[in-house]
């Protein structure tokens, strides 16, 4: 499984855009990239998933360059409630997918 | 409400005891995954079942076991409990064998405290 590397933490302010980059140098051809958000004492929540180029939904955008060795989660205009841990996962759609969560990125949104 | 139901929400038990955690997956999901989250180790994958069959195994101790029943609910059994087993245990589910498309849907977890 592709190993991922993310910054341990980042601070931001309300209304700003937050970009979190995840490195996954040994991503395989069949691997897709998924981001989750987790609040304290709650289960992770799916944010967005992509395979290549750009994906956008109502809460975030995911940018994936052509070589797919990294990906960037973009959270537009964050609010205090976006303070959470964000995990990047790289997985294979094939059977036996043991999605392993890394340490994640702790995002603190300040007023 | 994510659609994944875990019971109980909280559990306090003594060392050496045995407990069973229960998970009902989201309607239509065939895969169930169990994760352990402790303060110092993050989210650790334990085991996956797909439509009743064990599909993948992670860092699950021999004292722990799980199964998925014909109605697709799953149980995680933890025995000979130790203080270090205190953690949040999450169950997640997905439609297929992996998380392609919509990822995993997680429950709200069971907080286990071993005293």
mmCIF file of C-alpha atoms in Angstrom:
data_model
loop_
_atom_site.group_PDB
_atom_site.id
_atom_site.type_symbol
_atom_site.label_atom_id
_atom_site.label_comp_id
_atom_site.label_asym_id
_atom_site.label_seq_id
_atom_site.Cartn_x
_atom_site.Cartn_y
_atom_site.Cartn_z
ATOM 1 C CA UNK A 1 0.000 0.000 0.000
ATOM 2 C CA UNK A 2 1.216 3.470 -0.808
ATOM 3 C CA UNK A 3 2.578 5.333 2.207
ATOM 4 C CA UNK A 4 1.403 8.881 2.703
ATOM 5 C CA UNK A 5 3.103 11.887 4.248
ATOM 6 C CA UNK A 6 1.210 14.932 5.477
ATOM 7 C CA UNK A 7 2.124 17.949 7.596
ATOM 8 C CA UNK A 8 1.444 17.295 11.261
ATOM 9 C CA UNK A 9 -0.460 20.517 11.806
ATOM 10 C CA UNK A 10 -1.464 23.814 10.271
ATOM 11 C CA UNK A 11 -3.167 26.954 11.529
ATOM 12 C CA UNK A 12 -5.521 29.154 9.609
ATOM 13 C CA UNK A 13 -8.091 31.902 10.147
ATOM 14 C CA UNK A 14 -11.777 32.036 9.468
ATOM 15 C CA UNK A 15 -12.593 32.853 5.878
ATOM 16 C CA UNK A 16 -9.246 31.738 4.512
ATOM 17 C CA UNK A 17 -8.589 28.911 2.117
ATOM 18 C CA UNK A 18 -6.719 25.944 3.573
ATOM 19 C CA UNK A 19 -4.604 23.708 1.373
ATOM 20 C CA UNK A 20 -3.213 20.449 2.723
ATOM 21 C CA UNK A 21 -0.753 18.549 0.572
ATOM 22 C CA UNK A 22 -0.214 14.820 0.879
ATOM 23 C CA UNK A 23 2.762 13.010 -0.638
ATOM 24 C CA UNK A 24 2.335 9.470 -1.931
ATOM 25 C CA UNK A 25 5.385 8.803 -4.063
ATOM 26 C CA UNK A 26 4.790 5.091 -4.574
ATOM 27 C CA UNK A 27 1.146 5.311 -5.592
ATOM 28 C CA UNK A 28 0.119 2.441 -7.851
ATOM 29 C CA UNK A 29 -1.849 2.612 -11.070
ATOM 30 C CA UNK A 30 -5.051 1.300 -9.486
ATOM 31 C CA UNK A 31 -4.846 3.454 -6.362
ATOM 32 C CA UNK A 32 -7.328 6.227 -5.712
ATOM 33 C CA UNK A 33 -6.921 9.047 -3.201
ATOM 34 C CA UNK A 34 -9.408 9.705 -0.422
ATOM 35 C CA UNK A 35 -9.562 12.396 2.239
ATOM 36 C CA UNK A 36 -11.353 12.112 5.572
ATOM 37 C CA UNK A 37 -12.131 14.586 8.335
ATOM 38 C CA UNK A 38 -12.239 13.606 11.985
ATOM 39 C CA UNK A 39 -13.486 15.559 14.980
ATOM 40 C CA UNK A 40 -12.489 14.510 18.518
ATOM 41 C CA UNK A 41 -14.216 11.336 19.692
ATOM 42 C CA UNK A 42 -16.052 10.934 16.390
ATOM 43 C CA UNK A 43 -15.514 8.579 13.497
ATOM 44 C CA UNK A 44 -13.752 9.885 10.377
ATOM 45 C CA UNK A 45 -16.026 11.358 7.751
ATOM 46 C CA UNK A 46 -15.483 11.019 4.005
ATOM 47 C CA UNK A 47 -14.719 14.347 2.348
ATOM 48 C CA UNK A 48 -13.642 13.682 -1.214
ATOM 49 C CA UNK A 49 -12.062 11.080 -3.454
ATOM 50 C CA UNK A 50 -10.220 11.293 -6.741
ATOM 51 C CA UNK A 51 -8.035 9.414 -9.165
ATOM 52 C CA UNK A 52 -6.499 12.147 -11.314
ATOM 53 C CA UNK A 53 -6.808 15.839 -12.221
ATOM 54 C CA UNK A 54 -9.321 17.793 -10.176
ATOM 55 C CA UNK A 55 -12.411 16.809 -8.267
ATOM 56 C CA UNK A 56 -14.769 19.248 -6.586
ATOM 57 C CA UNK A 57 -17.775 18.754 -4.373
ATOM 58 C CA UNK A 58 -19.823 20.982 -2.117
ATOM 59 C CA UNK A 59 -17.237 21.055 0.670
ATOM 60 C CA UNK A 60 -13.789 20.708 -0.900
ATOM 61 C CA UNK A 61 -11.624 20.361 -3.967
ATOM 62 C CA UNK A 62 -8.965 17.782 -4.614
ATOM 63 C CA UNK A 63 -6.097 18.553 -6.935
ATOM 64 C CA UNK A 64 -4.011 15.693 -8.303
ATOM 65 C CA UNK A 65 -1.074 16.412 -10.621
ATOM 66 C CA UNK A 66 -0.357 14.266 -13.646
ATOM 67 C CA UNK A 67 2.274 12.132 -11.907
ATOM 68 C CA UNK A 68 -0.153 11.475 -9.002
ATOM 69 C CA UNK A 69 2.698 11.459 -6.498
ATOM 70 C CA UNK A 70 0.937 14.039 -4.383
ATOM 71 C CA UNK A 71 -2.494 15.499 -3.886
ATOM 72 C CA UNK A 72 -3.823 18.695 -2.337
ATOM 73 C CA UNK A 73 -7.047 19.043 -0.423
ATOM 74 C CA UNK A 74 -8.429 22.563 -0.640
ATOM 75 C CA UNK A 75 -10.987 23.808 1.879
ATOM 76 C CA UNK A 76 -12.440 27.142 0.759
ATOM 77 C CA UNK A 77 -13.319 29.819 3.294
ATOM 78 C CA UNK A 78 -12.885 27.749 6.446
ATOM 79 C CA UNK A 79 -14.853 28.364 9.605
ATOM 80 C CA UNK A 80 -14.158 27.488 13.227
ATOM 81 C CA UNK A 81 -16.101 24.269 12.760
ATOM 82 C CA UNK A 82 -13.531 23.059 10.227
ATOM 83 C CA UNK A 83 -11.030 22.591 13.053
ATOM 84 C CA UNK A 84 -10.316 18.867 12.843
ATOM 85 C CA UNK A 85 -7.803 16.241 11.796
ATOM 86 C CA UNK A 86 -7.636 15.567 8.073
ATOM 87 C CA UNK A 87 -6.376 12.240 6.743
ATOM 88 C CA UNK A 88 -5.142 11.409 3.284
ATOM 89 C CA UNK A 89 -5.437 7.765 2.254
ATOM 90 C CA UNK A 90 -4.308 5.966 -0.849
ATOM 91 C CA UNK A 91 -6.054 2.725 -1.616
ATOM 92 C CA UNK A 92 -6.682 0.065 -4.171
ATOM 93 C CA UNK A 93 -10.207 -0.696 -5.285
ATOM 94 C CA UNK A 94 -9.304 -4.370 -5.336
ATOM 95 C CA UNK A 95 -10.252 -6.720 -2.580
ATOM 96 C CA UNK A 96 -8.344 -6.835 0.649
ATOM 97 C CA UNK A 97 -7.936 -3.113 0.929
ATOM 98 C CA UNK A 98 -6.421 -2.461 4.321
ATOM 99 C CA UNK A 99 -6.757 1.268 4.334
ATOM 100 C CA UNK A 100 -4.234 2.521 6.831
ATOM 101 C CA UNK A 101 -4.665 5.934 8.333
ATOM 102 C CA UNK A 102 -1.482 7.893 8.870
ATOM 103 C CA UNK A 103 -1.069 10.562 11.483
ATOM 104 C CA UNK A 104 -3.208 13.086 9.649
ATOM 105 C CA UNK A 105 -2.974 16.882 9.678
ATOM 106 C CA UNK A 106 -4.413 18.806 12.615
ATOM 107 C CA UNK A 107 -5.998 21.960 11.257
ATOM 108 C CA UNK A 108 -6.760 24.714 13.734
ATOM 109 C CA UNK A 109 -8.989 27.516 12.487
ATOM 110 C CA UNK A 110 -8.695 30.659 14.537
ATOM 111 C CA UNK A 111 -11.193 33.524 14.769
ATOM 112 C CA UNK B 1 -26.342 9.932 11.619
ATOM 113 C CA UNK B 2 -23.963 8.104 9.275
ATOM 114 C CA UNK B 3 -26.114 5.005 8.991
ATOM 115 C CA UNK B 4 -23.522 2.825 10.726
ATOM 116 C CA UNK B 5 -24.704 1.888 14.207
ATOM 117 C CA UNK B 6 -22.344 0.860 16.958
ATOM 118 C CA UNK B 7 -23.314 -0.364 20.387
ATOM 119 C CA UNK B 8 -22.633 0.211 23.161
ATOM 120 C CA UNK B 9 -21.336 3.768 23.046
ATOM 121 C CA UNK B 10 -19.404 3.394 26.265
ATOM 122 C CA UNK B 11 -18.099 0.346 28.071
ATOM 123 C CA UNK B 12 -16.163 0.127 31.320
ATOM 124 C CA UNK B 13 -14.811 -3.234 32.354
ATOM 125 C CA UNK B 14 -12.078 -4.800 34.420
ATOM 126 C CA UNK B 15 -8.827 -6.352 33.295
ATOM 127 C CA UNK B 16 -9.144 -9.975 32.287
ATOM 128 C CA UNK B 17 -12.744 -9.632 31.222
ATOM 129 C CA UNK B 18 -14.320 -10.224 27.817
ATOM 130 C CA UNK B 19 -16.540 -7.811 25.901
ATOM 131 C CA UNK B 20 -18.415 -7.789 22.616
ATOM 132 C CA UNK B 21 -18.811 -4.725 20.450
ATOM 133 C CA UNK B 22 -21.548 -4.669 17.853
ATOM 134 C CA UNK B 23 -21.826 -2.936 14.497
ATOM 135 C CA UNK B 24 -24.657 -2.658 12.013
ATOM 136 C CA UNK B 25 -23.439 -1.427 8.649
ATOM 137 C CA UNK B 26 -25.163 1.158 6.498
ATOM 138 C CA UNK B 27 -28.023 -0.308 4.522
ATOM 139 C CA UNK B 28 -26.719 -1.896 1.326
ATOM 140 C CA UNK B 29 -23.102 -2.054 2.440
ATOM 141 C CA UNK B 30 -21.505 -5.483 2.336
ATOM 142 C CA UNK B 31 -18.104 -4.718 3.865
ATOM 143 C CA UNK B 32 -17.463 -4.054 7.520
ATOM 144 C CA UNK B 33 -14.145 -2.814 8.885
ATOM 145 C CA UNK B 34 -12.978 -2.510 12.472
ATOM 146 C CA UNK B 35 -10.485 0.114 13.627
ATOM 147 C CA UNK B 36 -8.925 0.862 16.988
ATOM 148 C CA UNK B 37 -7.960 4.395 17.921
ATOM 149 C CA UNK B 38 -5.898 5.110 20.982
ATOM 150 C CA UNK B 39 -4.254 8.373 21.966
ATOM 151 C CA UNK B 40 -0.751 7.307 21.110
ATOM 152 C CA UNK B 41 -1.321 5.147 18.044
ATOM 153 C CA UNK B 42 -3.905 6.801 15.843
ATOM 154 C CA UNK B 43 -6.332 4.764 13.776
ATOM 155 C CA UNK B 44 -5.219 1.143 13.481
ATOM 156 C CA UNK B 45 -6.933 -1.190 11.054
ATOM 157 C CA UNK B 46 -7.958 -4.450 12.712
ATOM 158 C CA UNK B 47 -10.003 -6.559 10.316
ATOM 159 C CA UNK B 48 -12.378 -6.476 7.354
ATOM 160 C CA UNK B 49 -15.309 -8.687 6.441
ATOM 161 C CA UNK B 50 -17.070 -8.755 3.116
ATOM 162 C CA UNK B 51 -20.457 -10.438 2.866
ATOM 163 C CA UNK B 52 -19.704 -12.731 5.776
ATOM 164 C CA UNK B 53 -16.164 -13.689 4.812
ATOM 165 C CA UNK B 54 -12.976 -12.405 6.363
ATOM 166 C CA UNK B 55 -11.281 -10.300 3.714
ATOM 167 C CA UNK B 56 -8.294 -8.611 5.259
ATOM 168 C CA UNK B 57 -6.492 -8.618 8.527
ATOM 169 C CA UNK B 58 -4.472 -5.866 10.097
ATOM 170 C CA UNK B 59 -2.874 -5.494 13.497
ATOM 171 C CA UNK B 60 -5.452 -7.532 15.347
ATOM 172 C CA UNK B 61 -4.305 -9.278 18.510
ATOM 173 C CA UNK B 62 -4.945 -12.991 19.007
ATOM 174 C CA UNK B 63 -7.104 -12.072 22.003
ATOM 175 C CA UNK B 64 -9.442 -10.282 19.614
ATOM 176 C CA UNK B 65 -11.781 -11.927 17.156
ATOM 177 C CA UNK B 66 -14.597 -10.815 14.920
ATOM 178 C CA UNK B 67 -17.297 -12.157 12.695
ATOM 179 C CA UNK B 68 -19.929 -10.938 10.283
ATOM 180 C CA UNK B 69 -23.344 -12.562 10.418
ATOM 181 C CA UNK B 70 -25.750 -13.370 7.572
ATOM 182 C CA UNK B 71 -27.678 -10.164 8.251
ATOM 183 C CA UNK B 72 -24.325 -8.378 7.749
ATOM 184 C CA UNK B 73 -23.976 -7.025 11.249
ATOM 185 C CA UNK B 74 -20.604 -7.640 12.816
ATOM 186 C CA UNK B 75 -19.272 -8.263 16.287
ATOM 187 C CA UNK B 76 -15.805 -7.658 17.636
ATOM 188 C CA UNK B 77 -14.910 -9.793 20.637
ATOM 189 C CA UNK B 78 -12.134 -8.647 22.940
ATOM 190 C CA UNK B 79 -10.968 -11.066 25.616
ATOM 191 C CA UNK B 80 -8.453 -11.151 28.462
ATOM 192 C CA UNK B 81 -8.617 -7.401 28.425
ATOM 193 C CA UNK B 82 -5.610 -5.344 29.425
ATOM 194 C CA UNK B 83 -5.322 -1.703 30.404
ATOM 195 C CA UNK B 84 -3.723 -0.995 27.040
ATOM 196 C CA UNK B 85 -6.860 -2.103 25.230
ATOM 197 C CA UNK B 86 -8.607 1.039 26.378
ATOM 198 C CA UNK B 87 -9.421 2.915 23.183
ATOM 199 C CA UNK B 88 -12.113 4.025 20.800
ATOM 200 C CA UNK B 89 -13.220 1.203 18.527
ATOM 201 C CA UNK B 90 -14.729 2.249 15.236
ATOM 202 C CA UNK B 91 -16.676 0.246 12.758
ATOM 203 C CA UNK B 92 -16.916 1.349 9.142
ATOM 204 C CA UNK B 93 -18.755 -0.015 6.153
ATOM 205 C CA UNK B 94 -18.625 0.240 2.387
ATOM 206 C CA UNK B 95 -20.632 -1.079 -0.514
ATOM 207 C CA UNK B 96 -17.886 -3.144 -2.094
ATOM 208 C CA UNK B 97 -14.615 -4.682 -1.043
ATOM 209 C CA UNK B 98 -12.822 -1.378 -0.952
ATOM 210 C CA UNK B 99 -13.711 2.242 -0.485
ATOM 211 C CA UNK B 100 -13.886 3.311 -4.103
ATOM 212 C CA UNK B 101 -16.501 5.893 -4.875
ATOM 213 C CA UNK B 102 -17.715 7.073 -1.520
ATOM 214 C CA UNK B 103 -15.024 5.854 0.839
ATOM 215 C CA UNK B 104 -15.862 4.259 4.116
ATOM 216 C CA UNK B 105 -18.754 5.296 6.331
ATOM 217 C CA UNK B 106 -17.784 5.253 9.971
ATOM 218 C CA UNK B 107 -19.914 4.786 13.036
ATOM 219 C CA UNK B 108 -19.627 6.946 16.121
ATOM 220 C CA UNK B 109 -17.505 4.382 17.911
ATOM 221 C CA UNK B 110 -17.465 2.496 21.186
ATOM 222 C CA UNK B 111 -15.288 3.911 23.906
ATOM 223 C CA UNK B 112 -13.805 1.054 25.898
ATOM 224 C CA UNK B 113 -12.227 1.735 29.259
ATOM 225 C CA UNK B 114 -10.420 -1.107 30.993
ATOM 226 C CA UNK B 115 -9.792 -0.528 34.692
#
